[in-house]
Short mmCIF file of C-alpha atoms in Angstrom, two decimals:
data_model
loop_
_atom_site.label_atom_id
_atom_site.label_comp_id
_atom_site.label_asym_id
_atom_site.label_seq_id
_atom_site.Cartn_x
_atom_site.Cartn_y
_atom_site.Cartn_z
CA MET M 16 -37.20 34.03 -22.40
CA PHE M 17 -36.80 30.65 -20.65
CA LEU M 18 -39.71 29.13 -22.58
CA ARG M 19 -38.25 30.38 -25.84
CA GLN M 20 -35.08 28.43 -25.06
CA LEU M 21 -37.19 25.26 -24.89
CA GLU M 22 -38.91 25.92 -28.20
CA PRO M 23 -37.99 23.23 -30.75
CA ARG M 24 -35.76 24.65 -33.44
CA THR M 25 -34.35 23.27 -36.65
CA ALA M 26 -30.58 22.92 -36.64
CA ARG M 27 -28.77 25.04 -39.21
CA THR M 28 -25.26 23.68 -38.77
CA THR M 29 -23.72 20.27 -38.13
CA ALA M 30 -22.69 21.41 -34.64
CA GLU M 31 -26.29 22.33 -33.81
CA VAL M 32 -27.51 18.96 -35.09
CA VAL M 33 -25.09 17.16 -32.78
CA LYS M 34 -26.03 19.31 -29.79
CA PHE M 35 -29.79 19.00 -30.36
CA ALA M 36 -29.43 15.23 -30.66
CA LEU M 37 -27.06 14.60 -27.77
CA TRP M 38 -28.24 16.92 -25.01
CA PRO M 39 -31.53 15.02 -24.42
CA LEU M 40 -29.70 11.69 -24.62
CA ALA M 41 -27.04 12.87 -22.18
CA ILE M 42 -29.49 14.32 -19.64
CA MET M 43 -31.78 11.28 -19.69
CA THR M 44 -28.77 8.96 -19.32
CA VAL M 45 -27.66 10.91 -16.24
CA LEU M 46 -31.14 10.71 -14.70
CA HIS M 47 -31.40 6.99 -15.48
CA ARG M 48 -28.03 6.19 -13.95
CA VAL M 49 -28.76 8.18 -10.78
CA LEU M 50 -32.46 7.64 -10.16
CA VAL M 51 -32.84 4.07 -11.43
CA LYS M 52 -29.64 2.04 -11.67
CA ALA M 53 -27.86 3.61 -8.70
CA VAL M 54 -30.88 3.68 -6.39
CA ASN M 55 -31.67 0.07 -7.35
CA GLY M 56 -28.12 -0.91 -6.41
CA ALA M 57 -26.43 -4.26 -7.05
CA ARG M 58 -24.92 -7.22 -5.24
CA THR M 59 -21.66 -5.30 -4.92
CA ASP M 60 -22.20 -2.75 -2.16
CA ASP M 61 -19.28 -0.43 -1.40
CA PHE M 62 -21.41 1.90 0.71
CA THR M 63 -22.51 -0.30 3.60
CA PRO M 64 -18.98 -0.97 4.93
CA VAL M 65 -18.28 2.78 4.78
CA TYR M 66 -21.50 3.63 6.60
CA ARG M 67 -20.84 1.07 9.31
CA ALA M 68 -17.29 2.37 9.78
CA ALA M 69 -18.53 5.96 9.97
CA LEU M 70 -21.18 5.00 12.53
CA ALA M 71 -18.61 3.10 14.60
CA PHE M 72 -16.22 6.06 14.44
CA LEU M 73 -18.89 8.48 15.68
CA ASN M 74 -19.64 6.11 18.58
CA HIS M 75 -15.94 5.56 19.31
CA LYS M 76 -16.13 1.85 18.50
CA PRO M 77 -13.62 -0.28 16.53
CA VAL M 78 -13.64 0.43 12.80
CA TYR M 79 -11.10 -2.00 11.33
CA THR M 80 -12.88 -5.28 12.06
CA ALA M 81 -13.28 -6.70 8.52
CA ASN M 82 -12.71 -10.39 7.87
CA PHE M 83 -10.35 -10.40 4.89
CA ASN M 84 -11.09 -14.05 4.18
CA TRP M 85 -14.42 -12.94 2.70
CA VAL M 86 -14.70 -11.51 -0.82
CA ASP M 87 -17.34 -8.94 0.14
CA PRO M 88 -16.27 -5.27 0.01
CA HIS M 89 -14.16 -4.29 3.02
CA TYR M 90 -13.60 -0.96 4.71
CA LEU M 91 -10.05 0.05 3.75
CA TYR M 92 -9.86 3.81 4.27
CA ALA M 93 -7.35 5.42 6.62
CA PRO M 94 -8.48 7.17 9.86
CA SER M 95 -8.27 10.51 8.03
CA GLY M 96 -10.75 9.22 5.47
CA THR M 97 -13.01 7.93 8.23
CA LEU M 98 -12.99 11.39 9.77
CA LEU M 99 -14.01 13.04 6.48
CA LEU M 100 -16.70 10.45 5.76
CA SER M 101 -18.14 10.22 9.27
CA PRO M 102 -20.97 12.76 8.63
CA ILE M 103 -22.71 10.23 6.35
CA ALA M 104 -23.72 8.25 9.47
CA VAL M 105 -25.64 11.16 11.00
CA ILE M 106 -28.81 10.11 9.14
CA ASP M 107 -30.33 6.71 8.33
CA PRO M 108 -28.50 4.40 5.86
CA GLU M 109 -30.99 4.59 2.99
CA HIS M 110 -31.19 8.38 2.75
CA SER M 111 -27.47 8.64 3.43
CA ARG M 112 -26.80 6.33 0.47
CA TRP M 113 -29.04 8.40 -1.79
CA LEU M 114 -27.17 11.56 -0.82
CA PHE M 115 -23.86 9.78 -1.38
CA ILE M 116 -24.99 8.78 -4.88
CA LEU M 117 -26.13 12.32 -5.61
CA GLY M 118 -22.88 13.78 -4.30
CA ASN M 119 -20.79 11.54 -6.54
CA ALA M 120 -22.98 12.29 -9.57
CA VAL M 121 -22.63 16.03 -8.95
CA ALA M 122 -18.87 15.56 -8.52
CA VAL M 123 -18.62 13.79 -11.89
CA ILE M 124 -20.62 16.55 -13.60
CA ALA M 125 -18.45 19.21 -11.94
CA ALA M 126 -15.33 17.34 -13.08
CA GLY M 127 -16.69 17.34 -16.62
CA TYR M 128 -17.25 21.09 -16.46
CA LEU M 129 -13.70 21.65 -15.22
CA LEU M 130 -12.42 19.46 -18.05
CA LEU M 131 -14.20 21.71 -20.54
CA ARG M 132 -12.62 24.74 -18.89
CA MET M 133 -9.22 23.07 -19.00
CA PHE M 134 -9.46 22.75 -22.78
CA ASP M 135 -11.00 26.22 -23.25
CA LEU M 136 -14.38 24.78 -24.19
CA THR M 137 -17.81 25.98 -23.04
CA LEU M 138 -21.17 24.43 -22.26
CA SER M 139 -22.38 25.68 -25.65
CA SER M 140 -19.73 23.66 -27.47
CA VAL M 141 -20.38 20.32 -29.14
CA ALA M 142 -17.96 18.72 -26.69
CA ALA M 143 -20.22 19.35 -23.67
CA PRO M 144 -23.05 16.87 -24.43
CA ILE M 145 -20.59 14.37 -25.91
CA LEU M 146 -18.55 14.44 -22.71
CA LEU M 147 -21.57 14.18 -20.39
CA LEU M 148 -23.07 11.29 -22.35
CA GLY M 149 -19.74 9.49 -22.62
CA MET M 150 -19.08 9.80 -18.90
CA PHE M 151 -22.44 8.54 -17.65
CA ALA M 152 -22.80 5.85 -20.32
CA SER M 153 -19.46 4.34 -19.29
CA GLU M 154 -19.00 1.40 -16.95
CA THR M 155 -16.76 3.40 -14.68
CA VAL M 156 -19.31 6.11 -13.79
CA THR M 157 -22.29 3.75 -13.87
CA ASN M 158 -20.78 1.23 -11.48
CA THR M 159 -19.32 3.93 -9.25
CA LEU M 160 -22.89 5.13 -8.72
CA VAL M 161 -24.46 1.67 -8.59
CA PHE M 162 -21.87 0.32 -6.13
CA THR M 163 -22.00 3.71 -4.34
CA ASN M 164 -18.26 4.28 -4.33
CA ILE M 165 -16.44 7.57 -3.75
CA ASN M 166 -14.57 7.54 -7.07
CA GLY M 167 -16.65 10.42 -8.44
CA VAL M 168 -15.31 12.73 -5.73
CA VAL M 169 -11.78 11.45 -6.38
CA LEU M 170 -12.20 12.26 -10.09
CA LEU M 171 -13.21 15.82 -9.18
CA GLY M 172 -10.08 16.08 -7.03
CA GLU M 173 -7.93 14.82 -9.90
CA VAL M 174 -9.33 17.25 -12.47
CA ALA M 175 -9.11 20.18 -10.01
CA PHE M 176 -5.51 19.19 -9.27
CA LEU M 177 -4.59 19.17 -12.98
CA LEU M 178 -6.42 22.41 -13.77
CA LEU M 179 -4.82 24.26 -10.84
CA LEU M 180 -1.43 22.76 -11.68
CA LEU M 181 -1.84 23.94 -15.27
CA ARG M 182 -2.65 27.46 -14.06
CA ARG M 183 0.23 27.36 -11.56
CA ARG M 184 -1.97 27.65 -8.50
CA ASP M 185 0.38 25.21 -6.83
CA ALA M 186 -0.74 25.35 -3.20
CA TRP M 187 -4.42 24.95 -4.12
CA SER M 188 -3.51 22.16 -6.51
CA GLY M 189 -1.95 20.35 -3.57
CA VAL M 190 -5.10 20.92 -1.53
CA ALA M 191 -7.24 19.26 -4.22
CA ILE M 192 -5.14 16.12 -4.41
CA GLY M 193 -4.31 16.11 -0.68
CA LEU M 194 -7.99 15.77 0.23
CA THR M 195 -8.23 12.67 -1.97
CA PHE M 196 -5.11 11.23 -0.30
CA ALA M 197 -6.85 11.58 3.05
CA VAL M 198 -9.48 9.10 1.85
CA LYS M 199 -7.60 6.85 -0.60
CA PRO M 200 -4.17 7.31 -2.22
CA VAL M 201 -5.21 6.18 -5.69
CA LEU M 202 -3.92 9.44 -7.24
CA ALA M 203 -0.48 9.20 -5.61
CA PRO M 204 1.34 8.53 -8.94
CA LEU M 205 0.26 11.99 -10.12
CA LEU M 206 2.70 13.61 -7.69
CA LEU M 207 5.33 12.78 -10.28
CA LEU M 208 3.86 15.58 -12.44
CA PRO M 209 4.75 18.54 -10.17
CA LEU M 210 8.09 16.83 -9.59
CA MET M 211 8.75 16.84 -13.34
CA THR M 212 7.54 20.43 -13.75
CA ARG M 213 9.32 21.59 -10.56
CA GLN M 214 6.22 22.98 -8.89
CA TRP M 215 7.44 22.28 -5.37
CA ARG M 216 4.73 24.10 -3.41
CA VAL M 217 2.26 21.39 -4.45
CA PHE M 218 3.94 18.96 -2.07
CA VAL M 219 3.46 21.18 0.97
CA THR M 220 -0.33 21.00 0.90
CA ALA M 221 -0.61 17.61 -0.85
CA ILE M 222 1.30 15.94 1.98
CA GLY M 223 0.39 18.36 4.77
CA ILE M 224 -3.40 18.03 4.52
CA PRO M 225 -3.61 14.23 4.97
CA LEU M 226 -1.04 14.44 7.78
CA ILE M 227 -3.09 17.09 9.60
CA LEU M 228 -6.33 15.15 9.12
CA THR M 229 -4.61 11.98 10.35
CA ALA M 230 -3.35 13.81 13.43
CA ILE M 231 -6.92 14.90 14.17
CA ALA M 232 -8.51 11.52 13.45
CA TRP M 233 -5.97 9.34 15.26
CA PRO M 234 -6.95 10.16 18.87
CA LEU M 235 -10.64 10.11 17.91
CA SER M 236 -10.39 6.54 16.56
CA ALA M 237 -10.93 3.52 18.79
CA ASP M 238 -8.51 1.26 16.90
CA PRO M 239 -6.17 3.34 14.67
CA MET M 240 -3.27 0.90 14.99
CA ASP M 241 -5.44 -1.87 13.52
CA PHE M 242 -5.35 0.10 10.26
CA VAL M 243 -1.55 -0.22 10.34
CA HIS M 244 -1.36 -3.82 11.52
CA ARG M 245 -4.35 -5.33 9.65
CA THR M 246 -5.47 -3.13 6.75
CA VAL M 247 -2.14 -1.92 5.35
CA PRO M 248 -0.71 -5.47 4.92
CA TYR M 249 -3.94 -6.47 3.15
CA LEU M 250 -3.67 -3.47 0.82
CA ALA M 251 -0.14 -4.54 -0.09
CA GLU M 252 -1.33 -7.97 -1.20
CA SER M 253 -2.67 -8.83 -4.64
CA ARG M 254 -5.81 -10.89 -5.03
CA ASP M 255 -7.05 -13.14 -7.81
CA TYR M 256 -10.69 -11.94 -7.83
CA PHE M 257 -12.15 -8.64 -9.09
CA ASN M 258 -8.62 -7.63 -10.04
CA SER M 259 -7.80 -6.62 -13.63
CA ALA M 260 -4.15 -5.83 -12.93
CA ILE M 261 -1.58 -8.10 -14.56
CA VAL M 262 -0.83 -9.76 -11.24
CA GLY M 263 -4.53 -10.34 -10.52
CA ASN M 264 -5.46 -11.90 -13.86
CA GLY M 265 -2.17 -13.76 -13.92
CA ALA M 266 -2.99 -15.37 -10.57
CA TYR M 267 -6.56 -16.13 -11.66
CA TYR M 268 -5.38 -17.97 -14.79
CA GLY M 269 -2.50 -19.68 -12.98
CA LEU M 270 0.37 -18.04 -14.86
CA PRO M 271 3.84 -18.76 -13.45
CA ASP M 272 5.35 -16.03 -11.29
CA TRP M 273 8.23 -15.43 -13.72
CA LEU M 274 5.81 -14.72 -16.58
CA ILE M 275 3.76 -12.30 -14.47
CA LEU M 276 6.97 -10.52 -13.46
CA ALA M 277 8.16 -10.43 -17.08
CA LEU M 278 4.88 -8.90 -18.29
CA ARG M 279 5.01 -6.25 -15.59
CA ALA M 280 8.63 -5.50 -16.50
CA VAL M 281 7.84 -5.14 -20.22
CA PHE M 282 5.02 -2.72 -19.57
CA GLY M 283 7.17 -0.94 -17.00
CA VAL M 284 9.70 -0.26 -19.75
CA VAL M 285 6.89 0.94 -22.05
CA VAL M 286 5.78 3.41 -19.38
CA LEU M 287 9.33 4.67 -18.74
CA VAL M 288 9.98 5.24 -22.44
CA THR M 289 6.65 7.08 -22.78
CA LEU M 290 7.31 9.31 -19.77
CA TRP M 291 10.83 10.12 -20.98
CA LEU M 292 9.56 11.19 -24.40
CA LEU M 293 6.82 13.27 -22.82
CA TYR M 294 9.24 14.96 -20.45
CA ARG M 295 11.95 15.50 -23.05
CA TYR M 296 9.78 16.90 -25.84
CA TYR M 297 6.43 18.01 -24.41
CA ARG M 298 6.86 19.41 -20.91
CA GLU M 299 6.61 22.97 -22.27
CA ASP M 300 3.32 22.09 -23.98
CA ARG M 301 1.74 21.96 -20.54
CA LEU M 302 -1.85 21.03 -21.41
CA PHE M 303 -0.78 18.13 -23.62
CA PHE M 304 1.92 17.06 -21.16
CA LEU M 305 -0.21 17.09 -18.02
CA THR M 306 -3.26 15.37 -19.50
CA THR M 307 -1.26 12.73 -21.38
CA ALA M 308 1.27 12.00 -18.63
CA SER M 309 -1.48 11.81 -16.01
CA GLY M 310 -3.28 9.20 -18.10
CA VAL M 311 -0.10 7.18 -18.55
CA LEU M 312 0.68 7.27 -14.83
CA MET M 313 -2.82 6.28 -13.76
CA CYS M 314 -3.16 3.55 -16.37
CA ALA M 315 0.24 2.16 -15.38
CA SER M 316 -0.74 2.10 -11.71
CA PHE M 317 -3.90 0.14 -12.52
CA LEU M 318 -2.13 -2.36 -14.76
CA LEU M 319 1.16 -2.81 -12.89
CA GLY M 320 0.00 -2.37 -9.29
CA SER M 321 -1.40 -4.93 -6.89
CA LEU M 322 -5.06 -4.04 -7.53
CA GLY M 323 -6.75 -2.64 -10.63
CA GLN M 324 -10.53 -2.49 -10.95
CA MET M 325 -12.42 -1.44 -14.03
CA TYR M 326 -14.17 1.55 -12.49
CA TYR M 327 -10.80 3.08 -11.61
CA SER M 328 -10.67 3.96 -15.33
CA MET M 329 -12.65 7.11 -14.51
CA MET M 330 -9.29 8.71 -13.69
CA LEU M 331 -8.37 8.48 -17.39
CA PHE M 332 -11.01 11.01 -18.46
CA PRO M 333 -8.49 13.89 -18.75
CA LEU M 334 -6.43 11.78 -21.15
CA LEU M 335 -9.51 10.88 -23.21
CA MET M 336 -10.56 14.53 -23.33
CA SER M 337 -7.16 15.42 -24.79
CA VAL M 338 -8.45 14.07 -28.12
CA VAL M 339 -9.53 17.64 -28.88
CA LEU M 340 -5.85 18.67 -29.11
CA ARG M 341 -4.32 18.59 -32.60
CA ASN M 342 -1.28 16.62 -31.39
CA SER M 343 -3.25 14.24 -29.18
CA VAL M 344 -2.08 10.63 -28.95
CA MET M 345 -5.77 9.62 -28.86
CA ARG M 346 -6.47 10.47 -32.51
CA ASN M 347 -6.35 6.90 -33.83
CA TRP M 348 -8.69 3.93 -33.77
CA PRO M 349 -6.55 1.53 -31.66
CA ALA M 350 -6.66 4.03 -28.79
CA TRP M 351 -10.45 3.95 -28.80
CA LEU M 352 -10.52 0.19 -29.11
CA ALA M 353 -8.56 0.27 -25.85
CA VAL M 354 -11.11 2.70 -24.37
CA TYR M 355 -13.88 0.25 -25.25
CA GLY M 356 -12.05 -2.43 -23.30
CA PHE M 357 -11.95 -0.54 -20.01
CA SER M 358 -15.07 1.64 -20.25
CA SER M 359 -17.82 -0.31 -21.99
CA LEU M 360 -20.76 -1.72 -20.02
CA ASP M 361 -21.05 -4.59 -22.51
CA SER M 362 -20.85 -8.05 -20.94
CA TRP M 363 -19.07 -10.69 -22.99
CA LEU M 364 -20.31 -13.64 -20.94
CA SER M 365 -21.81 -16.11 -23.42
CA VAL M 366 -24.23 -18.98 -22.88
CA ARG M 367 -23.21 -20.57 -26.19
CA PHE M 368 -19.44 -20.11 -25.73
CA PRO M 369 -18.95 -19.99 -21.93
CA ALA M 370 -15.17 -20.43 -21.77
CA SER M 371 -14.38 -17.89 -24.50
CA GLY M 372 -16.97 -15.46 -23.20
CA ARG M 373 -15.64 -15.68 -19.65
CA ALA M 374 -12.09 -15.05 -20.87
CA ALA M 375 -13.21 -12.04 -22.94
CA GLU M 376 -15.19 -10.63 -20.01
CA TYR M 377 -12.40 -11.03 -17.44
CA MET M 378 -9.60 -9.87 -19.77
CA LYS M 379 -11.21 -6.89 -21.54
CA THR M 380 -10.13 -4.35 -18.92
CA THR M 381 -6.57 -5.65 -18.77
CA PHE M 382 -6.52 -5.67 -22.57
CA GLY M 383 -7.77 -2.08 -22.70
CA TRP M 384 -5.20 -0.70 -20.26
CA SER M 385 -2.38 -2.65 -21.95
CA LEU M 386 -3.36 -1.55 -25.45
CA LEU M 387 -3.69 2.08 -24.39
CA LEU M 388 -0.15 2.15 -22.97
CA LEU M 389 1.20 0.46 -26.10
CA VAL M 390 -0.63 2.90 -28.40
CA ILE M 391 0.60 6.00 -26.57
CA CYS M 392 4.17 4.71 -26.51
CA GLY M 393 3.95 3.66 -30.17
CA VAL M 394 2.66 7.07 -31.29
CA LEU M 395 5.40 8.94 -29.42
CA VAL M 396 8.20 6.59 -30.54
CA ALA M 397 7.03 6.86 -34.16
CA ARG M 398 7.04 10.65 -33.87
CA TYR M 399 10.54 10.56 -32.36
CA LEU M 400 11.97 8.27 -35.06
CA THR M 401 10.39 10.35 -37.84
CA ALA M 402 11.74 13.59 -36.39
CA LYS M 403 15.17 12.04 -35.95
CA ARG M 404 15.21 10.79 -39.52
CA GLU M 405 14.23 14.24 -40.78
CA GLY M 406 16.81 15.95 -38.59
CA ARG M 407 14.40 18.15 -36.63
CA LEU M 408 14.62 16.79 -33.07
CA ASP M 409 15.76 20.21 -31.86
CA HIS M 410 12.34 21.57 -32.83
CA GLY M 411 10.30 18.83 -31.18
CA ILE M 412 8.73 15.63 -32.42
CA ASP M 413 5.24 16.76 -33.43
CA PRO M 414 4.43 15.75 -37.02
CA VAL M 415 5.24 18.37 -39.64
CA TYR M 416 1.58 18.71 -40.65
CA LEU M 417 0.84 20.09 -37.17
CA GLU M 418 3.28 22.96 -37.53
CA PRO M 419 1.79 26.31 -38.57
CA GLU M 420 2.27 27.16 -42.19
CA PRO M 421 4.65 30.06 -42.88
CA GLU M 422 2.96 33.28 -43.88
CA LYS M 423 3.04 34.00 -47.59
CA VAL M 424 4.79 37.25 -48.48
CA PRO M 425 2.94 39.14 -51.23
CA VAL M 426 4.94 39.62 -54.39
CA GLY M 427 5.02 42.93 -56.28
#
């Protein structure tokens, strides 16, 4: 039976053609990213500082000793994160790194499976190979594996949080996001979602778990207060290198402070308008609301915060997957132009046009996040104005063509 599944067959439908074409491409892309690019590594190495910190923690030596005057990756995780990550130092660095890469790759694949479940899709659907190929061909997954970062596990926590929130498993939803908070609080803006949907039990576990882990880790750490006195102030600062947030690129290009503040304020208003429209007209459409609002919140935190790096864009996968919904805000070409900006591996550095190429390379992520927020806001505002003009705001703002057609009553 297994060998019969491998027998080459001729596709009979368009869906089968797509699946037959994309499954081999997707699987080979996954293997290439994991076994070749990730194992080869790159100059940027996020794993070594984590391994050294874990080893120091296990030997009760100081962990927070980084020199922040250097631009090399620093160890920035809280004591609770050090506690969770400390097992990686039980074995030698090379094999530990390989296992870390494998763990993140498995986490990304598991997150993709949960995304399919969230949208009531199966592994036999056309969406499955498209999603797998899109994820592992992107810059965000590729560089997470190559740099050996923990973002893949954070993505799994995000998707599990949204799926459990959608199914009203509130306490377990809090567990999923709380474990990510224990390592890094990148998903903190998503706590606005259960606040908007009044799912209060989420906060008990989402806040309780990192507090408990911190209480355990604190006495086991040799220098926990150095995290407070040295690392936290550094995290609050913005830097002008490897930073695609408005404040980072603004500082790199020497923009005046008032202009940087004005840009952040403009996009802050865009985000507030978008969230208000989502809350006012879509909070009962829970799948659309949670996936769209989560994308807006995460994209806003990358663009408007103190630090935004391109591979953070992995956290936007639930929003991108929402394209399968009939009322999705992603069903237009400008949205996917934005996706190209923050997910493509293409380098725009040019030997012939160095200045223009450097600007395109350094600005493409900022451009992508900015355009995505503008597109989502523009789609929702256009829907609102159309519905208002047609006098149907009481029935929502989805376009009329999305409403089910009334049943025809037979005559005679």
